[in-house]
Amino acid sequence: MPTSRRAFLGASAALLATGCSGTRDVLGLSRSVRIAVSWSGQELRAFHSVLDGLGDLDYPVEVVPLGDDISTAFGPRSARRPDLVMLPQPGLVPQHKKDLESMPDDLADRGRARLWDELLVIGGTTYGLPFKTANKSAVWYRPSVLEKAGLRPPTQWSEWLEVNRTLSQAGVRPLALAAGDGWVLTDFLENVLLGSSPSAYQALASADHPRPSEQPQFSAALRLLGTMWSAPGALAGGVERSLVQQFPDAIVEVFGHRRAAMVLASDFAEPVVRSFAADPGDIGMFTFPPISPGATAPVVVGGDVMVLPKPATDDARDLVRRLAAPAAVDPWIAAGGFLADGRTTGYSPELTRLARQLIAPGNSLQFDLSDRLGPLGAMNGLWHVLTDFLVRIGNRGSDVVPEAVDVALAELKKVES
C-alpha cells in the first residue's frame, strides 16, 4: 500500500528513539538498531508501545519515521541507513531482493504462510516476515442512517447501488470518498476487479509487464465502478470536496460531521472512527459485497513486512525475532487498528470479523494490486488515471461512463511499460 495513508493520524517527530544501553553506543561498543517506518501519529505511538513491551534490550533502538520517503531506506549504504525496515508495500520485496538479507532460518516459515509466499519467498529463500496485516475490503457506516431509511447493509453489489440510490433520494449522501489519497481510489477499483474477475486480477498481479489497458475485464471493472461514482448525489461534498479530502477527513465526514453514511476504509481506520464518532454507539461495518449472485466476495489484503537491508547485524536479527513473537504486538492490538497475520482473537467485534475473513477457506484473497504493479500502480500511474476518471464522471450520471472509461484506458496505456 502506498505510504501516504500513514499520515492519516497526524505528523510525527523527525526522529524518535527507544531502547537502552546508550552508553555502550556512545563508546562505540554497540551500534543502535535503526528501524525505518512509514507510520506517524497514533500508529507511531502504538509501535513504540510494542517496542516498550519487549523489555530491556542489549542494544539501543532508534525509530526513523520516513513516511512517503520509505523507499529511501534502500538507498546507498551509510552509517545512518536503517537496519530494519517495516515495508508497507510487500509487492516491493522482489524488486529489492538484491538489497535484502534473508530472514533467520527459524522464522522463515512465517514468510511462507498463505498468500505471503507469493511476495516474500524468492527462489526458496524468505526475504520478509509479515508484521501487520490489513483488510482493505471494509466499509464503515452509521447503522442509524440505514435503519431510518429502512435499509440493511448490502450483500450484493447491485444492492449497494440501490442502497446508495435510496439514501440519495432521501437527501442523505451515501459515500465519503478520500480522492485526495490516490490509494483509496485504487482500493475501490481493486475490490471491484477482484470481485468481478479474480483470474484477471491475478494475471495482472503476476505479470512481468502488466498492461491493464488491454484487459477487457479491467475495463469492465472500471465501468462497474463508474456506475457508483457517477450517480448524482452519491458523494458527500461532490467531486470538489472528494478531490481535496484525505483519508481521515472522509472518516470524519461520516462519523464526526455526519454528512455521509459510509466510507471504504481498512481495519487500520478503527482508531480514527472511534476517536471522531459523535455517537460511539452508531458504528457499523460491512465487507465489500460480491459483484454478482453466487460470486465470492473480494478480499484485498495489504500489510507491513519486516525486511533486513544488507548487511544485517546480529542485533537486527535479534530484534526481528522479538518482534515476530506472537505476543509482541498485543499493545497495538489493544490500541485498535491492528491485525496480526493468522490471529483472530483479542480484537474488537468489527476487526474480529475482518481477521476471520482473512483466514476463511474459499475466500477470494489477493494482495493489493497497485503495490504489485510498481510505478504503474502509483501516483503518476493508476492514481492519476482514477482521479481524472472521477472528475469526468462524478455526479454526472451513468451516460458519461463509457466515454470516460475509454479515456482512462488511453491514459493508462501511455504509462504502461
mmCIF file of N, CA and C in Angstrom, residues 90 93 102-122 124-131 304-307 320 324 341 367:
data_model
loop_
_atom_site.group_PDB
_atom_site.id
_atom_site.type_symbol
_atom_site.label_atom_id
_atom_site.label_comp_id
_atom_site.label_asym_id
_atom_site.label_seq_id
_atom_site.Cartn_x
_atom_site.Cartn_y
_atom_site.Cartn_z
ATOM 1 N N PRO A 90 4.433 -4.793 0.449
ATOM 2 C CA PRO A 90 5.065 -6.104 0.287
ATOM 3 C C PRO A 90 5.438 -6.417 -1.152
ATOM 4 N N VAL A 93 9.152 -6.226 -2.291
ATOM 5 C CA VAL A 93 10.204 -7.139 -1.828
ATOM 6 C C VAL A 93 10.950 -7.783 -2.993
ATOM 7 N N SER A 102 18.409 -12.532 3.808
ATOM 8 C CA SER A 102 17.342 -13.500 4.075
ATOM 9 C C SER A 102 16.946 -13.430 5.545
ATOM 10 N N MET A 103 15.731 -13.867 5.825
ATOM 11 C CA MET A 103 15.253 -13.902 7.201
ATOM 12 C C MET A 103 15.917 -15.054 7.967
ATOM 13 N N PRO A 104 16.046 -14.944 9.290
ATOM 14 C CA PRO A 104 16.611 -16.050 10.069
ATOM 15 C C PRO A 104 15.879 -17.358 9.785
ATOM 16 N N ASP A 105 16.628 -18.452 9.701
ATOM 17 C CA ASP A 105 16.045 -19.738 9.318
ATOM 18 C C ASP A 105 14.897 -20.152 10.226
ATOM 19 N N ASP A 106 14.998 -19.832 11.517
ATOM 20 C CA ASP A 106 13.956 -20.270 12.443
ATOM 21 C C ASP A 106 12.653 -19.495 12.277
ATOM 22 N N LEU A 107 12.677 -18.413 11.479
ATOM 23 C CA LEU A 107 11.470 -17.622 11.243
ATOM 24 C C LEU A 107 10.972 -17.728 9.801
ATOM 25 N N ALA A 108 11.728 -18.401 8.956
ATOM 26 C CA ALA A 108 11.445 -18.393 7.515
ATOM 27 C C ALA A 108 10.031 -18.849 7.191
ATOM 28 N N ASP A 109 9.517 -19.833 7.940
ATOM 29 C CA ASP A 109 8.183 -20.352 7.634
ATOM 30 C C ASP A 109 7.092 -19.300 7.792
ATOM 31 N N ARG A 110 7.344 -18.285 8.627
ATOM 32 C CA ARG A 110 6.353 -17.227 8.813
ATOM 33 C C ARG A 110 6.121 -16.455 7.505
ATOM 34 N N GLY A 111 7.145 -16.365 6.700
ATOM 35 C CA GLY A 111 7.012 -15.670 5.418
ATOM 36 C C GLY A 111 6.461 -16.556 4.321
ATOM 37 N N ARG A 112 6.252 -17.835 4.641
ATOM 38 C CA ARG A 112 5.748 -18.778 3.640
ATOM 39 C C ARG A 112 4.293 -19.126 3.887
ATOM 40 N N ALA A 113 3.649 -18.355 4.760
ATOM 41 C CA ALA A 113 2.253 -18.606 5.054
ATOM 42 C C ALA A 113 1.396 -18.235 3.848
ATOM 43 N N ARG A 114 0.129 -18.590 3.908
ATOM 44 C CA ARG A 114 -0.817 -18.336 2.837
ATOM 45 C C ARG A 114 -0.714 -16.902 2.312
ATOM 46 N N LEU A 115 -0.615 -16.772 1.018
ATOM 47 C CA LEU A 115 -0.504 -15.503 0.303
ATOM 48 C C LEU A 115 0.881 -14.880 0.380
ATOM 49 N N TRP A 116 1.444 -14.791 1.580
ATOM 50 C CA TRP A 116 2.700 -14.056 1.741
ATOM 51 C C TRP A 116 3.821 -14.629 0.890
ATOM 52 N N ASP A 117 3.814 -15.950 0.698
ATOM 53 C CA ASP A 117 4.929 -16.567 -0.021
ATOM 54 C C ASP A 117 5.036 -16.072 -1.461
ATOM 55 N N GLU A 118 3.933 -15.555 -2.023
ATOM 56 C CA GLU A 118 3.987 -15.022 -3.381
ATOM 57 C C GLU A 118 4.952 -13.845 -3.484
ATOM 58 N N LEU A 119 5.088 -13.113 -2.376
ATOM 59 C CA LEU A 119 5.883 -11.889 -2.402
ATOM 60 C C LEU A 119 7.170 -11.986 -1.603
ATOM 61 N N LEU A 120 7.177 -12.806 -0.558
ATOM 62 C CA LEU A 120 8.297 -12.796 0.375
ATOM 63 C C LEU A 120 9.294 -13.923 0.172
ATOM 64 N N VAL A 121 8.927 -14.908 -0.626
ATOM 65 C CA VAL A 121 9.814 -16.059 -0.859
ATOM 66 C C VAL A 121 10.251 -16.051 -2.320
ATOM 67 N N ILE A 122 11.568 -15.983 -2.535
ATOM 68 C CA ILE A 122 12.122 -15.929 -3.883
ATOM 69 C C ILE A 122 13.199 -16.997 -4.003
ATOM 70 N N GLY A 124 13.076 -20.010 -3.088
ATOM 71 C CA GLY A 124 13.122 -20.824 -1.873
ATOM 72 C C GLY A 124 13.667 -20.109 -0.654
ATOM 73 N N THR A 125 14.063 -18.843 -0.796
ATOM 74 C CA THR A 125 14.609 -18.073 0.325
ATOM 75 C C THR A 125 13.604 -17.010 0.755
ATOM 76 N N THR A 126 13.405 -16.876 2.072
ATOM 77 C CA THR A 126 12.455 -15.916 2.617
ATOM 78 C C THR A 126 13.154 -14.591 2.895
ATOM 79 N N TYR A 127 12.635 -13.520 2.298
ATOM 80 C CA TYR A 127 13.250 -12.203 2.434
ATOM 81 C C TYR A 127 12.421 -11.225 3.262
ATOM 82 N N GLY A 128 11.306 -11.657 3.788
ATOM 83 C CA GLY A 128 10.496 -10.769 4.603
ATOM 84 C C GLY A 128 9.556 -11.546 5.494
ATOM 85 N N LEU A 129 9.114 -10.903 6.578
ATOM 86 C CA LEU A 129 8.162 -11.513 7.505
ATOM 87 C C LEU A 129 6.985 -10.567 7.717
ATOM 88 N N PRO A 130 5.753 -11.080 7.702
ATOM 89 C CA PRO A 130 4.608 -10.214 7.968
ATOM 90 C C PRO A 130 4.619 -9.709 9.402
ATOM 91 N N PHE A 131 4.400 -8.418 9.564
ATOM 92 C CA PHE A 131 4.267 -7.824 10.891
ATOM 93 C C PHE A 131 2.836 -7.357 11.128
ATOM 94 N N ASP A 304 2.316 -4.642 6.358
ATOM 95 C CA ASP A 304 3.682 -4.165 6.556
ATOM 96 C C ASP A 304 4.552 -5.383 6.849
ATOM 97 N N VAL A 305 5.664 -5.489 6.150
ATOM 98 C CA VAL A 305 6.544 -6.635 6.348
ATOM 99 C C VAL A 305 7.911 -6.166 6.831
ATOM 100 N N MET A 306 8.531 -6.999 7.649
ATOM 101 C CA MET A 306 9.876 -6.711 8.155
ATOM 102 C C MET A 306 10.906 -7.240 7.167
ATOM 103 N N VAL A 307 11.819 -6.367 6.745
ATOM 104 C CA VAL A 307 12.915 -6.781 5.870
ATOM 105 C C VAL A 307 14.227 -6.240 6.429
ATOM 106 N N VAL A 320 14.243 -8.623 15.081
ATOM 107 C CA VAL A 320 13.226 -9.253 14.235
ATOM 108 C C VAL A 320 12.589 -10.430 14.963
ATOM 109 N N ALA A 324 8.691 -10.670 16.023
ATOM 110 C CA ALA A 324 7.913 -11.746 15.405
ATOM 111 C C ALA A 324 7.189 -12.613 16.424
ATOM 112 N N ASP A 341 -1.186 -11.383 11.312
ATOM 113 C CA ASP A 341 -1.412 -12.457 10.352
ATOM 114 C C ASP A 341 -1.806 -13.758 11.052
ATOM 115 N N PHE A 367 -3.356 -9.880 -2.737
ATOM 116 C CA PHE A 367 -2.661 -8.700 -2.253
ATOM 117 C C PHE A 367 -3.009 -7.479 -3.113
#
